[in-house]
C-alpha atoms as one frame of an Amber mdcrd trajectory, in Angstrom:
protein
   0.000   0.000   0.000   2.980   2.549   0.862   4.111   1.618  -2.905   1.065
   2.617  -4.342   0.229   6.044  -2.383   3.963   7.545  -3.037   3.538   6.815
  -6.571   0.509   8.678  -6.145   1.799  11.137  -4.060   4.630  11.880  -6.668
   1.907  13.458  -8.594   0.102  15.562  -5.514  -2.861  13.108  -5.718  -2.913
  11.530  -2.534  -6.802  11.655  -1.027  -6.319  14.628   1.655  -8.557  13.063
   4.078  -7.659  12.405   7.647 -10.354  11.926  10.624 -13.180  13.506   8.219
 -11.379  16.545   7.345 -10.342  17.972   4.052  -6.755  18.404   4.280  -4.345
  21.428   2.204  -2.130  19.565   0.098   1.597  20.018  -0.183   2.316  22.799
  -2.727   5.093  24.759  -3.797   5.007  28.295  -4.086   6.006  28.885  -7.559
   5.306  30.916 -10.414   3.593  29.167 -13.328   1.423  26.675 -12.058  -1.412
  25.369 -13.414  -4.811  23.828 -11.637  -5.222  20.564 -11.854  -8.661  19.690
 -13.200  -9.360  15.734 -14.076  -7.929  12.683 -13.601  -8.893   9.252 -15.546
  -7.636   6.630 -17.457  -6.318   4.890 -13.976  -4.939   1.279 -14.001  -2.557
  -0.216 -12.391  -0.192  -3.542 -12.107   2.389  -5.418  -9.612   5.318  -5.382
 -11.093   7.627  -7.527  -8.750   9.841 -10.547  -9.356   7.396 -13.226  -7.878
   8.883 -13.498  -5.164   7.744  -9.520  -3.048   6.374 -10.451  -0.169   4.157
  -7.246  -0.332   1.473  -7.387  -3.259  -1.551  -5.541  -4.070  -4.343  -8.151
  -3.943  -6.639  -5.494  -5.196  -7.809  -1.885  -6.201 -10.453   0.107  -7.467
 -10.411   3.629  -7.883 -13.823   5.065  -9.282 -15.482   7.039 -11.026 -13.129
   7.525 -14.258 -12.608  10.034 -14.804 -12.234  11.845 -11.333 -13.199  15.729
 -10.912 -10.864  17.621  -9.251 -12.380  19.360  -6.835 -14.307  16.440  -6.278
 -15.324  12.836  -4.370 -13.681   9.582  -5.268 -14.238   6.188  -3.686 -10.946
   3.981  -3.204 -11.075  -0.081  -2.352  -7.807  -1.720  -1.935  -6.716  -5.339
  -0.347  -2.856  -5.738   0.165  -0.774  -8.625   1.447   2.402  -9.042   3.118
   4.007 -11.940   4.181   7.022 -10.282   6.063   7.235  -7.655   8.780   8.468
  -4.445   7.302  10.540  -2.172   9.211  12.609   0.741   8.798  14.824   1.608
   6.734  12.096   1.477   3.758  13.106   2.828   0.707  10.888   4.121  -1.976
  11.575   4.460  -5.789   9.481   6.122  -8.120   9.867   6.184 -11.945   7.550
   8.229 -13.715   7.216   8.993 -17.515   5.042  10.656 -19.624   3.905   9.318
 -22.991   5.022  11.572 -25.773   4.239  10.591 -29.518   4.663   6.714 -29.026
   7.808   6.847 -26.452   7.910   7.325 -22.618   9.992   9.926 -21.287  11.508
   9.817 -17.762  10.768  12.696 -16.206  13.308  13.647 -13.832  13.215  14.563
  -9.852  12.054  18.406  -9.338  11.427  19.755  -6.314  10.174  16.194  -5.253
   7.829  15.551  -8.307   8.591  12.736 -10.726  11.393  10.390 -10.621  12.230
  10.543  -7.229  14.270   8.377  -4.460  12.864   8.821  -0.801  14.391   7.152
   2.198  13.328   6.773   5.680  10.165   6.669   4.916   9.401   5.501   8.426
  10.358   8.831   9.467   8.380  10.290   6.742   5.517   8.794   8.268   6.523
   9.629  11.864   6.253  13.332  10.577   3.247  13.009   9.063   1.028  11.063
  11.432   3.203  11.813  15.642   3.997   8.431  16.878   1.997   7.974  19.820
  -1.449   9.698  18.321  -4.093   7.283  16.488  -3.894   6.667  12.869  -6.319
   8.727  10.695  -9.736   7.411   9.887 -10.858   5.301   7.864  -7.253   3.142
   8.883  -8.211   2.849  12.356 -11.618   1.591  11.823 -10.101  -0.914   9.381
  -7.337  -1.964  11.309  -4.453  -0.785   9.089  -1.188   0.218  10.530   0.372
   3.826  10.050   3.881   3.570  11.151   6.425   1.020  11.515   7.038  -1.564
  11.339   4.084  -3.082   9.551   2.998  -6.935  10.663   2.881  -9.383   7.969
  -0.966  -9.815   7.255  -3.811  -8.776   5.198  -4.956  -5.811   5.142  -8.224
  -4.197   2.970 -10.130  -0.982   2.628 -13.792  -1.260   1.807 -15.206   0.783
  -0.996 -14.091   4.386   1.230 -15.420   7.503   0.080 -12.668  10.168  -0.019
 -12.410  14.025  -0.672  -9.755  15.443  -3.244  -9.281  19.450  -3.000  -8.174
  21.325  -5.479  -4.733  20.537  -6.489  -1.961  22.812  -8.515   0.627  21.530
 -10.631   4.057  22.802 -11.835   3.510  23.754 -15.627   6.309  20.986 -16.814
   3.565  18.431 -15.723   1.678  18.953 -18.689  -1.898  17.630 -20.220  -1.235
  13.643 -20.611  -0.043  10.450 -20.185   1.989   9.112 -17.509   3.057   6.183
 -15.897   4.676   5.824 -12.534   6.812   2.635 -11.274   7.431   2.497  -7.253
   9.885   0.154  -5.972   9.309  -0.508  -2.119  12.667  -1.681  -0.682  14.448
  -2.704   2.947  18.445  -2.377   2.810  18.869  -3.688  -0.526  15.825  -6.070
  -0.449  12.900  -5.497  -3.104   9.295  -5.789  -0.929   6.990  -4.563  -3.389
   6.693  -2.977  -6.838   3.656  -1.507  -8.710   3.047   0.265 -11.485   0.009
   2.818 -12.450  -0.877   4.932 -15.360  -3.253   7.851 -15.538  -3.614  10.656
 -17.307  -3.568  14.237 -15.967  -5.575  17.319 -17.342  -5.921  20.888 -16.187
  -6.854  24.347 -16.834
């Protein structure tokens, strides 16, 4: 599940929900930036080797296309048959389709094909040790920080809340395809790809 949301994430899309509140999302203050106004075309894949112990069982992400402003409602199932503790590492490849070739788009101010580690501590700083994880994850009985028990976990059809989101203006109208690569000193855990494609005003 951490695979999937950074890869979302990398684009600013993460649901800003927590506890029933509509959360601000991270945004730079730059010049040139474009709203973001639709989202659609979403699928998604495991990528890994056979052998991650942390797969997406799986995930539906509806309607198609999503408005932005707007309500979406997420499922997802996930298994893992290892603890995972920190240090996780996450990967994230992302290209954008142009013509018939896929581009890598490089890492810019934390958007696009970027490396994050200690993401435990990313957590941590999101979500204090020591506080209850958000809602719905603690009415579901998913974890929020590490390390995360081996199990399965699943999210019933949720309804969730996306607030208006801007973009930096090299994240054009498109195609694009993200790969994250969840890893623990070395060891591949999980890998999933999605595509999308991204419009705005």
């Amino acid at each position: 599940m951490q695979a999937l949301a950074l890869a979302l994430c990398a684009l600013q899309l993460c649901p800003a929900v927590r506890g029933g509140q509509r959360w601000q999302p991270f945004v730079l203050e730059r010049p040139q930036r474009r709203m973001l106004s639709q989202v659609g075309g979403f699928s998604w894949k495991n990528c890994g080797n056979g052998t991650d112990p942390l797969v997406i069982k799986s995930l539906s992400v509806e309607p198609d296309p999503i408005s932005i402003p707007g309500d979406l409602k997420v499922s997802v199932a996930v298994s893992s048959e290892a603890d995972l503790s920190s240090p996780l590492k996450a990967v994230l490849r992302m290209e954008k389709k142009i013509a018939e070739l896929w581009i890598e788009i490089p890492c810019i101010d934390q958007i696009g094909s970027c490396t994050y580690d200690g993401l435990c501590n990313i957590l941590d700083m999101a979500i204090p040790p020591g506080t209850p994880c958000p809602e719905p994850l603690l009415s579901y009985g998913i974890p929020c920080h590490c390390p995360f028990k081996q199990g399965a976990y699943s999210l019933p059809p949720t309804d969730f809340y996306l607030p208006a989101l801007e973009l930096p203006s090299w994240l054009t109208n498109g195609d694009y395809r993200v790969q994250a690569t969840l890893s623990h000193e070395g060891k591949q855990l999980a890998c999933v790809n999605v595509v999308l494609s991204l419009h705005s005003g």
